[in-house]
XYZ file of C-alpha atoms in Angstrom:
657
model
C -35.277 5.633 -56.404
C -36.562 9.275 -58.466
C -38.409 11.935 -56.972
C -41.935 11.276 -58.903
C -41.986 7.471 -57.394
C -40.902 8.186 -54.028
C -43.612 11.135 -53.997
C -46.007 7.908 -55.771
C -44.693 5.591 -53.167
C -47.061 5.708 -49.867
C -49.790 7.140 -51.890
C -53.384 5.431 -53.169
C -53.095 7.389 -56.193
C -56.905 6.376 -57.339
C -58.459 7.797 -53.681
C -55.947 10.929 -53.100
C -56.623 12.106 -57.034
C -60.150 11.172 -57.173
C -60.841 13.056 -53.830
C -58.548 16.087 -54.826
C -60.240 16.262 -57.927
C -63.865 16.217 -56.074
C -63.378 18.767 -53.075
C -61.957 20.889 -55.925
C -65.288 20.875 -57.844
C -67.500 21.114 -54.820
C -65.708 24.244 -53.266
C -65.415 25.311 -56.690
C -69.348 25.157 -57.132
C -70.405 26.340 -53.840
C -68.153 29.370 -53.969
C -69.120 30.619 -57.086
C -72.776 29.761 -56.778
C -73.305 30.123 -52.717
C -76.994 30.994 -52.521
C -77.989 28.651 -55.678
C -75.820 25.610 -54.446
C -77.026 26.214 -50.718
C -80.663 26.143 -52.054
C -80.052 23.011 -53.711
C -78.475 21.352 -51.161
C -81.200 22.334 -48.634
C -83.957 21.234 -50.443
C -82.104 17.706 -50.722
C -82.032 17.729 -47.278
C -85.544 18.829 -45.969
C -86.856 16.362 -48.758
C -84.796 13.911 -46.905
C -85.825 14.587 -43.646
C -89.629 14.797 -44.387
C -89.974 11.420 -46.398
C -87.283 9.402 -44.829
C -87.391 10.765 -40.939
C -89.034 7.211 -40.062
C -85.360 5.349 -41.613
C -83.419 7.667 -39.326
C -85.043 6.553 -36.387
C -85.114 3.058 -37.255
C -81.264 2.970 -38.040
C -80.279 4.662 -34.475
C -82.309 2.399 -32.271
C -81.236 -0.595 -34.586
C -77.290 0.774 -33.907
C -77.466 1.502 -30.463
C -79.567 -1.992 -29.616
C -76.700 -4.153 -31.944
C -73.844 -2.029 -30.302
C -75.317 -3.117 -26.644
C -75.992 -6.737 -27.869
C -72.151 -7.386 -29.152
C -71.249 -5.644 -25.669
C -72.841 -8.286 -23.502
C -72.914 -11.261 -25.689
C -70.309 -13.571 -25.998
C -68.100 -11.394 -28.546
C -67.233 -8.950 -26.153
C -64.167 -10.891 -25.384
C -62.736 -10.840 -28.658
C -60.001 -8.098 -29.056
C -59.471 -5.529 -31.838
C -55.937 -7.426 -32.277
C -54.185 -10.415 -32.048
C -54.849 -12.008 -28.713
C -51.791 -11.558 -27.503
C -52.667 -7.278 -28.299
C -51.869 -4.856 -25.565
C -53.611 -1.463 -25.489
C -51.378 1.060 -27.420
C -52.646 4.166 -25.426
C -53.660 4.435 -21.691
C -57.225 4.524 -20.359
C -57.146 8.319 -19.503
C -55.046 9.061 -22.965
C -57.780 7.151 -25.010
C -60.860 8.911 -23.481
C -59.165 12.555 -23.810
C -58.666 11.532 -27.933
C -62.195 10.513 -28.579
C -63.521 12.626 -26.274
C -62.353 15.475 -27.835
C -62.338 13.906 -31.580
C -65.985 13.294 -30.560
C -68.081 16.248 -30.022
C -65.929 18.217 -27.386
C -66.242 21.507 -29.144
C -70.335 21.046 -29.588
C -70.612 20.737 -25.805
C -68.927 24.285 -25.532
C -71.791 26.091 -27.578
C -74.518 23.890 -26.849
C -73.714 22.817 -23.400
C -75.540 26.084 -22.119
C -77.584 26.990 -25.814
C -79.500 23.500 -26.186
C -81.192 23.216 -22.663
C -81.966 27.273 -22.556
C -83.414 26.543 -26.063
C -85.847 23.607 -25.549
C -86.841 25.409 -21.850
C -88.103 28.578 -24.212
C -89.279 26.837 -26.924
C -90.119 23.120 -26.095
C -91.859 20.794 -28.768
C -94.783 20.762 -26.854
C -95.799 21.777 -23.640
C -96.036 25.545 -22.359
C -92.680 27.033 -21.970
C -90.692 28.439 -19.164
C -92.463 25.827 -16.846
C -90.777 23.404 -14.544
C -92.059 20.972 -16.819
C -90.148 22.421 -19.684
C -87.114 22.642 -17.785
C -87.107 18.544 -17.525
C -88.119 18.335 -20.687
C -85.276 20.439 -21.902
C -82.443 18.678 -20.047
C -84.318 14.729 -21.095
C -84.077 16.092 -24.607
C -80.627 17.201 -24.654
C -79.499 14.082 -23.012
C -81.125 12.396 -26.077
C -79.146 14.154 -28.082
C -75.857 13.782 -27.111
C -76.110 10.442 -25.244
C -75.975 6.883 -26.171
C -77.455 7.509 -29.568
C -74.160 9.569 -30.732
C -72.093 7.531 -29.204
C -73.302 3.749 -30.238
C -73.303 5.678 -34.215
C -69.488 6.140 -33.475
C -68.803 2.868 -31.872
C -70.432 0.677 -34.776
C -68.570 2.292 -37.084
C -64.799 2.438 -34.993
C -65.793 -1.190 -34.494
C -66.510 -2.567 -37.665
C -63.123 -1.190 -38.918
C -60.744 -1.808 -35.551
C -62.013 -5.717 -36.033
C -61.286 -6.370 -39.703
C -58.357 -3.859 -39.541
C -56.274 -5.346 -36.526
C -57.453 -9.015 -36.233
C -58.034 -9.778 -40.381
C -55.108 -7.329 -41.521
C -57.636 -5.569 -43.843
C -56.934 -1.899 -44.518
C -58.073 0.527 -41.563
C -60.230 2.487 -43.994
C -64.155 2.249 -44.557
C -63.955 0.158 -47.631
C -62.895 -2.737 -45.050
C -66.743 -2.810 -43.528
C -68.002 -4.166 -46.594
C -65.064 -6.831 -46.760
C -68.107 -9.995 -45.301
C -70.328 -8.712 -48.588
C -67.889 -7.952 -51.541
C -64.581 -9.972 -50.383
C -61.670 -9.152 -51.668
C -63.445 -6.256 -54.638
C -62.783 -4.036 -51.410
C -59.022 -3.627 -52.978
C -60.771 -2.215 -56.082
C -62.715 0.444 -57.640
C -65.760 -0.088 -55.385
C -63.257 0.242 -52.288
C -61.601 3.234 -53.528
C -65.008 4.742 -54.120
C -66.357 4.373 -50.569
C -63.102 5.820 -49.076
C -63.121 8.873 -51.390
C -66.733 8.877 -50.046
C -65.303 9.058 -46.568
C -62.851 11.413 -47.113
C -65.219 14.382 -48.439
C -67.051 13.611 -45.489
C -64.786 14.068 -43.396
C -63.205 17.270 -45.308
C -66.582 19.069 -45.483
C -67.552 18.110 -42.299
C -64.566 19.647 -40.460
C -64.516 22.487 -42.891
C -67.916 23.805 -42.391
C -67.235 23.019 -38.245
C -64.144 24.831 -38.421
C -66.031 28.014 -40.605
C -68.721 28.471 -38.185
C -66.819 27.672 -35.399
C -64.090 30.654 -36.368
C -67.385 32.979 -36.279
C -68.063 31.806 -32.839
C -64.576 32.513 -31.733
C -64.689 35.787 -33.484
C -68.057 36.633 -31.190
C -66.339 35.224 -28.136
C -63.272 37.330 -28.363
C -65.527 40.417 -29.449
C -67.774 39.922 -26.377
C -64.756 39.316 -23.908
C -61.869 41.491 -25.514
C -63.628 43.816 -28.103
C -62.185 42.407 -30.863
C -64.162 43.469 -34.352
C -65.971 41.103 -35.555
C -64.350 40.838 -39.393
C -63.451 38.920 -42.665
C -59.524 39.940 -41.537
C -60.514 38.520 -37.627
C -61.822 35.267 -39.182
C -58.818 34.864 -41.269
C -56.092 35.116 -39.130
C -58.105 32.802 -36.634
C -58.496 29.947 -39.511
C -54.786 30.441 -40.170
C -53.642 30.571 -36.570
C -55.867 27.500 -35.812
C -54.388 25.532 -38.887
C -51.169 26.508 -38.224
C -51.599 25.032 -34.465
C -53.018 21.578 -35.768
C -50.376 21.433 -38.395
C -47.797 21.389 -35.908
C -50.117 18.846 -33.573
C -50.266 16.487 -36.348
C -46.543 16.326 -37.679
C -45.654 15.950 -34.347
C -47.621 12.474 -34.312
C -50.476 10.844 -32.814
C -48.878 10.369 -29.300
C -47.504 13.479 -28.667
C -49.519 16.024 -30.241
C -53.241 14.868 -30.616
C -52.910 12.929 -27.109
C -51.446 15.616 -25.416
C -53.673 18.418 -26.528
C -56.372 16.074 -26.070
C -55.648 15.556 -22.302
C -55.005 19.283 -21.950
C -58.148 19.974 -22.779
C -59.925 17.089 -20.615
C -58.133 18.703 -17.887
C -59.341 22.074 -18.444
C -62.904 21.062 -18.854
C -62.917 19.293 -15.680
C -61.507 22.496 -14.229
C -64.278 24.569 -15.741
C -66.898 21.938 -14.755
C -65.892 22.193 -11.079
C -65.324 25.665 -10.677
C -68.978 26.287 -11.899
C -70.197 23.507 -9.210
C -68.386 25.175 -6.338
C -69.246 28.865 -7.309
C -72.741 28.106 -8.542
C -75.774 25.963 -7.158
C -73.480 23.143 -5.619
C -76.450 21.131 -3.879
C -79.119 21.654 -6.550
C -76.283 20.406 -9.364
C -75.770 17.350 -7.540
C -79.488 16.275 -7.332
C -80.290 17.122 -10.851
C -77.196 15.331 -11.928
C -78.696 11.772 -10.538
C -82.432 13.145 -11.464
C -81.907 13.599 -15.212
C -80.097 10.442 -15.696
C -82.848 8.648 -14.066
C -85.222 10.482 -16.089
C -83.399 9.899 -19.624
C -83.108 6.182 -18.982
C -86.470 5.869 -17.972
C -87.313 7.616 -20.952
C -84.970 6.204 -23.851
C -87.003 3.878 -25.580
C -90.124 6.409 -25.825
C -87.840 9.115 -27.276
C -85.884 6.814 -29.416
C -88.797 6.139 -31.484
C -90.742 9.283 -30.912
C -91.447 10.865 -34.280
C -94.297 13.298 -33.033
C -96.511 11.282 -35.706
C -99.366 12.170 -33.012
C -98.530 15.982 -32.600
C -96.986 16.924 -35.927
C -94.832 19.555 -35.262
C -91.770 20.961 -37.360
C -89.289 20.566 -34.356
C -88.431 17.117 -34.930
C -86.477 17.660 -38.021
C -84.830 20.809 -37.074
C -83.519 19.177 -34.028
C -83.560 15.221 -33.751
C -83.317 14.226 -37.172
C -80.549 16.915 -37.609
C -78.200 15.480 -35.014
C -78.897 11.963 -36.051
C -77.679 12.957 -39.785
C -74.642 15.182 -38.021
C -73.772 12.165 -36.399
C -73.501 9.639 -38.761
C -72.245 12.360 -41.464
C -69.158 12.475 -38.915
C -68.815 8.881 -38.081
C -66.606 8.171 -41.109
C -64.359 10.307 -39.943
C -64.870 9.593 -36.344
C -64.939 6.227 -35.922
C -61.962 5.694 -38.071
C -59.894 7.965 -35.662
C -61.740 5.913 -32.427
C -60.204 2.513 -34.491
C -57.440 3.703 -35.312
C -56.692 4.713 -30.620
C -58.677 1.676 -29.754
C -56.262 -1.407 -31.127
C -55.499 -4.242 -27.860
C -58.900 -3.642 -26.373
C -61.562 -6.387 -26.184
C -64.638 -5.520 -27.498
C -66.381 -5.515 -24.201
C -64.111 -2.611 -23.364
C -64.121 -0.903 -26.083
C -68.189 -0.375 -26.234
C -67.583 0.179 -22.546
C -65.575 2.817 -22.856
C -66.973 4.532 -26.408
C -70.484 4.347 -25.326
C -70.854 5.239 -21.190
C -67.358 6.878 -20.264
C -68.169 9.939 -22.805
C -71.869 9.769 -22.655
C -71.233 10.040 -18.855
C -68.844 12.602 -19.090
C -71.645 14.542 -21.552
C -74.341 14.398 -19.267
C -72.386 15.723 -16.352
C -71.161 18.891 -18.589
C -74.885 19.285 -19.990
C -76.257 18.767 -15.991
C -73.670 21.982 -15.136
C -73.913 24.105 -17.703
C -77.418 23.180 -18.805
C -79.514 23.510 -15.827
C -77.585 26.094 -13.938
C -78.481 28.565 -16.920
C -82.151 27.399 -16.457
C -82.059 27.818 -12.723
C -80.534 31.430 -13.689
C -83.581 32.331 -15.797
C -86.468 30.740 -13.458
C -85.369 31.992 -10.187
C -82.841 34.451 -10.443
C -83.957 36.848 -13.409
C -81.537 36.180 -15.827
C -83.740 37.106 -18.367
C -81.349 38.548 -20.766
C -79.128 35.158 -21.031
C -82.229 33.268 -22.612
C -82.414 36.620 -24.928
C -78.711 35.982 -25.948
C -79.203 32.134 -26.414
C -81.457 33.363 -29.083
C -80.236 35.494 -30.819
C -76.650 34.383 -31.115
C -76.110 31.163 -28.995
C -72.186 31.562 -29.739
C -72.210 34.083 -26.898
C -74.125 32.026 -24.711
C -71.159 30.342 -22.679
C -69.422 33.776 -22.203
C -73.069 35.263 -20.983
C -73.833 32.518 -18.768
C -69.697 33.018 -17.008
C -70.778 36.667 -16.270
C -72.747 35.770 -13.508
C -70.373 34.328 -11.601
C -67.284 35.508 -9.733
C -63.998 35.552 -11.564
C -65.796 35.681 -14.998
C -62.863 36.928 -17.013
C -60.710 33.673 -15.427
C -63.713 31.657 -16.470
C -64.093 32.804 -20.026
C -60.525 32.855 -20.505
C -60.159 28.980 -19.677
C -63.154 28.486 -21.919
C -61.633 30.601 -24.627
C -58.514 28.453 -24.840
C -60.704 25.152 -24.681
C -62.986 26.399 -27.478
C -59.646 26.793 -29.778
C -57.836 23.398 -28.430
C -61.251 21.843 -29.451
C -60.881 23.018 -32.945
C -57.161 22.003 -32.940
C -57.414 18.508 -31.790
C -60.297 17.875 -34.322
C -58.474 19.341 -37.574
C -55.284 17.711 -36.672
C -57.256 14.144 -36.013
C -59.020 14.617 -39.053
C -55.940 15.564 -41.205
C -54.530 12.208 -39.720
C -57.839 10.359 -40.800
C -57.909 11.723 -44.087
C -53.957 10.784 -44.260
C -54.761 6.994 -43.553
C -57.486 6.693 -45.936
C -55.627 8.556 -48.949
C -52.536 6.464 -47.835
C -51.302 2.767 -48.946
C -49.620 2.232 -45.483
C -52.849 2.139 -43.757
C -52.261 -0.664 -41.522
C -49.165 0.222 -39.411
C -46.733 -1.188 -42.112
C -44.620 1.649 -43.087
C -44.271 5.238 -41.925
C -46.381 7.631 -43.651
C -44.394 11.090 -44.153
C -44.913 13.975 -42.770
C -45.860 15.875 -45.620
C -48.547 14.127 -46.321
C -50.082 14.664 -42.990
C -49.592 18.402 -43.314
C -51.234 18.649 -47.080
C -54.133 17.009 -45.402
C -54.134 19.839 -42.790
C -53.894 21.957 -44.746
C -56.098 21.065 -46.673
C -58.860 21.581 -44.358
C -57.978 25.038 -43.349
C -58.115 26.317 -46.940
C -60.871 24.471 -47.523
C -62.683 26.384 -44.529
C -61.285 30.010 -45.610
C -62.157 29.584 -48.831
C -65.874 28.681 -48.126
C -65.872 31.667 -45.547
C -64.557 34.347 -47.811
C -67.154 32.957 -50.580
C -69.701 32.240 -48.553
C -70.473 28.600 -49.561
C -70.351 26.773 -45.607
C -74.153 26.808 -45.512
C -74.567 24.999 -48.610
C -71.954 22.734 -47.606
C -73.246 21.786 -44.507
C -76.376 20.863 -46.327
C -74.719 18.848 -48.577
C -72.336 17.049 -46.036
C -75.956 16.536 -43.776
C -77.232 14.945 -46.652
C -74.810 11.832 -47.375
C -76.287 10.482 -43.964
C -78.897 8.693 -45.786
C -76.686 6.812 -48.141
C -74.389 5.927 -45.324
C -76.604 4.393 -43.066
C -77.745 2.048 -45.953
C -74.525 1.025 -45.977
C -73.799 1.194 -42.418
C -76.689 -0.975 -42.036
C -75.649 -3.913 -44.148
C -71.758 -3.597 -42.804
C -73.101 -4.185 -39.406
C -74.942 -7.263 -40.507
C -71.445 -8.300 -42.069
C -69.704 -7.715 -38.652
C -71.978 -10.060 -37.081
C -71.330 -12.621 -39.406
C -67.984 -12.176 -38.833
C -68.036 -12.113 -35.328
C -70.094 -15.653 -34.853
C -67.183 -16.930 -37.035
C -64.345 -15.992 -34.732
C -66.598 -16.891 -31.840
C -67.354 -20.441 -33.203
C -63.295 -20.346 -33.606
C -62.649 -19.334 -30.492
C -65.123 -22.021 -28.979
C -63.625 -24.821 -30.774
C -60.379 -24.127 -29.673
C -61.220 -24.405 -25.912
C -63.835 -27.046 -25.961
C -62.243 -29.638 -28.425
C -61.361 -33.324 -26.749
C -57.979 -34.369 -28.010
C -55.249 -36.226 -26.860
C -52.788 -34.682 -23.931
C -50.287 -31.856 -25.454
C -47.053 -32.878 -26.366
C -45.042 -31.751 -23.737
C -47.163 -34.186 -21.440
C -44.564 -36.944 -22.512
C -41.688 -35.223 -21.221
C -39.726 -36.729 -18.546
C -40.829 -35.158 -15.409
C -37.001 -33.587 -14.963
C -36.631 -31.912 -18.254
C -40.130 -30.664 -17.839
C -38.829 -28.979 -14.605
C -35.218 -27.998 -15.871
C -37.346 -26.190 -19.157
C -39.626 -24.711 -16.088
C -36.841 -22.733 -14.572
C -34.472 -22.245 -17.360
C -34.307 -18.480 -18.383
C -32.612 -18.676 -21.765
C -31.235 -16.458 -24.162
C -32.419 -14.787 -27.490
C -29.424 -16.712 -29.640
C -30.445 -20.032 -27.754
C -33.900 -19.562 -28.815
C -33.162 -18.532 -32.464
C -31.090 -21.895 -32.561
C -33.697 -23.563 -31.199
C -36.143 -21.998 -34.026
C -33.732 -23.216 -36.908
C -32.352 -26.767 -35.665
C -36.072 -27.755 -34.202
C -38.643 -25.851 -35.215
C -38.051 -25.064 -38.721
C -37.244 -28.894 -39.592
C -40.852 -30.247 -37.658
C -42.322 -27.753 -40.180
C -40.882 -29.315 -42.980
C -41.800 -31.977 -42.310
C -45.235 -31.518 -41.589
C -45.679 -29.556 -44.494
C -44.069 -32.523 -46.850
C -46.462 -34.986 -45.232
C -49.571 -32.605 -45.651
C -48.228 -32.330 -49.494
C -48.349 -35.891 -50.167
C -51.339 -36.420 -48.895
C -53.031 -33.494 -51.212
C -53.262 -30.223 -49.216
C -51.364 -27.601 -49.908
C -48.456 -26.314 -47.512
C -46.204 -23.664 -47.375
C -43.233 -22.353 -45.319
C -42.893 -18.710 -43.878
C -38.853 -19.145 -43.821
C -37.696 -15.466 -44.821
C -36.947 -14.930 -41.004
C -35.947 -18.103 -39.964
C -36.165 -16.496 -36.349
C -39.352 -16.593 -36.665
C -41.258 -19.427 -38.981
C -43.956 -20.483 -39.480
C -46.709 -22.970 -41.640
C -49.499 -22.055 -43.524
C -52.205 -24.893 -44.663
C -54.169 -23.451 -47.335
C -57.575 -24.471 -47.422
C -59.168 -22.465 -50.353
C -62.264 -20.300 -49.558
C -62.191 -21.515 -46.176
C -60.128 -20.082 -43.410
C -56.389 -20.999 -43.846
C -54.367 -22.894 -40.598
C -51.273 -20.665 -39.376
C -48.607 -22.233 -37.287
C -45.877 -19.415 -36.071
C -43.246 -19.636 -33.491
C -41.202 -16.537 -32.594
C -38.883 -15.320 -29.258
C -40.494 -12.980 -26.698
C -38.878 -11.212 -23.840
C -39.614 -11.067 -20.521
C -38.191 -10.157 -17.025
C -36.548 -12.452 -15.518
C -37.407 -13.749 -11.843
C -35.586 -11.914 -8.781
C -34.490 -14.909 -7.706
C -32.193 -15.752 -10.891
C -31.457 -11.684 -11.050
C -28.167 -10.855 -9.397
C -28.742 -8.159 -7.082
C -25.381 -6.423 -7.766
C -26.718 -5.978 -11.737
C -28.039 -2.759 -12.449
C -29.776 -3.739 -15.307
C -32.574 -6.480 -15.027
C -31.444 -9.390 -17.524
C -34.133 -10.816 -19.707
C -34.696 -14.527 -21.063
C -36.832 -15.238 -23.864
C -39.718 -18.165 -24.676
C -40.160 -19.639 -27.630
C -44.373 -18.945 -27.717
C -46.798 -20.236 -30.727
C -48.699 -17.933 -32.496
C -51.573 -18.582 -34.404
C -53.679 -16.273 -37.227
C -55.896 -15.113 -34.059
C -52.423 -14.016 -32.250
C -50.384 -15.752 -29.150
C -51.014 -18.556 -27.545
C -48.891 -18.005 -24.355
C -47.464 -21.233 -23.909
C -43.599 -21.933 -24.461
C -41.971 -24.937 -26.589
C -38.396 -24.013 -26.219
C -36.639 -27.108 -25.175
C -38.954 -29.556 -26.821
C -37.578 -32.479 -29.515
C -38.503 -32.479 -33.045
C -41.367 -34.526 -32.639
C -42.705 -33.206 -29.549
C -43.128 -29.833 -31.889
C -44.941 -32.247 -34.796
C -47.166 -33.483 -32.390
C -48.208 -30.018 -31.065
C -48.398 -28.602 -34.395
C -50.508 -31.398 -35.813
C -52.966 -31.078 -32.056
C -53.549 -27.338 -32.959
C -54.622 -28.167 -36.908
C -57.126 -30.757 -35.458
C -58.320 -27.963 -33.369
C -58.232 -25.674 -36.446
C -60.179 -28.683 -38.351
C -62.836 -29.099 -36.122
C -63.416 -25.026 -35.693
C -64.299 -25.378 -39.828
C -66.800 -27.842 -39.310
C -68.490 -26.348 -36.795
C -68.257 -23.254 -39.246
C -70.165 -25.430 -42.110
C -72.710 -26.428 -39.836
């Protein structure tokens, strides 16, 4: 293959070229005209916040309600993938990755800062009081709790469901499949993926740019390293280099291990603060804070301060909602990428409740301890630091503890690793968005991942030097409004698709049919099949000599009856029968061999290796059915195909009603 052909082989040219061109144009504009672009984008953002605040509040409320409903409904048992699929990652690794990519870095800078800021300047009421302290924790929980993770969860759920269960591209375009069908593969789909790339690139780049300023401030505070452009350039280059090494190592090695490291460091830092701080008080407050948050959840969800007009709403809650929405294409796609094989209920419980619980614990430990220091220990300087430079809040807070240098060292490492995990996971997402190999069907070259990792670092570096970070941040957050509209429409499409999937599951379970084909086997033969553990070659011969002829016979009879049927015999060791139904869902029946360990009473104890046996298992379009037809004759296989086809026809009948 020529070099140019190899270059484009894995890329999606319209998306790659289109997004790269727009990134270059927007970065050039905000760099050349930083003040003008900042004013323009901020004006757009302010107009949206002023006139569409009600829409943001309603959208986020509907998303949270919808996610909880899906998790509790009959759809919860549906897997994000074929019925036989298993999770790619352990629960601990899965949680660590979604937590680190989702909002880990924000907790480092706002775990102390936000509760203190609300305590010293509440939306209503007198600052510095016990009532202000309770309200500060309620608001902080509200901003970082279920609503934020529900936004991430619905995007990830849409992508994972259509990507892993319906074999659509694992990109944002697939969210619109229920609405526009195959047109997602054309220009509309390209535009949606370009939009997602822009949101991801600029969102992560601006966060990296501002984060480097905060890291520089922390290093200056701890080690007297100068706050300068040169230091910040070195920091961006170093973080980008680490992220590039991580993303080049792949998801299972680089990103997973860094995420697990950061989770361990976070738990260690929290435990040390609890042990060295007001332990009993924090345990009491963690329980009370959670109860207060849950009891006031509905009121805060819909509170627009319409009867008490204040600028606080636009400066806090609405900014958070728009920020979570603008980040959701990136974080949602990353969560979808690591969630294959989980049931919808398991997925929603994990994404919605586990990271939120960790966040609540973090905010209680750092927020309540900070407020207690200010209220009862005379730490007024901590409040002054928070209001002056929130990036120093955590480091100033740790000064009030023994071993403060050690604690600050852990915090500094966590900040850097959080930035690295955000950068490398975003590079992986950009790689998926701009590639044709976006469903795991081919290996994406390492250079593409490295390219996007460097691109994020370069954008952050250019904007930092040119002063365009504020403009681009405002532009990124302004994209939340159109994306919210798309997300609501896509959520409706997801519910429609889930209803069809659930109907098929119910039809397979409830249809009353004649006994299965295996019931007619002589009992001696059935018993022999139970305790017979065939080798792979025996199963493959069974496929070629019995299963494939049975499928061909059924296909020929269907053709005689006027139906369109075809056989996928490209690999004769895993043949499939497909009956085409036009606009309705096709019938799909495949038999393939699956390996299992032999039971202990069969394996020779002297053998060092446990031998395997193979089953000829049936796979339908929704995945493996977990039953073995090895040893059946041709007529019995035909009987099973017809039985499954009859169930499929009943499913189509149910859907039409």
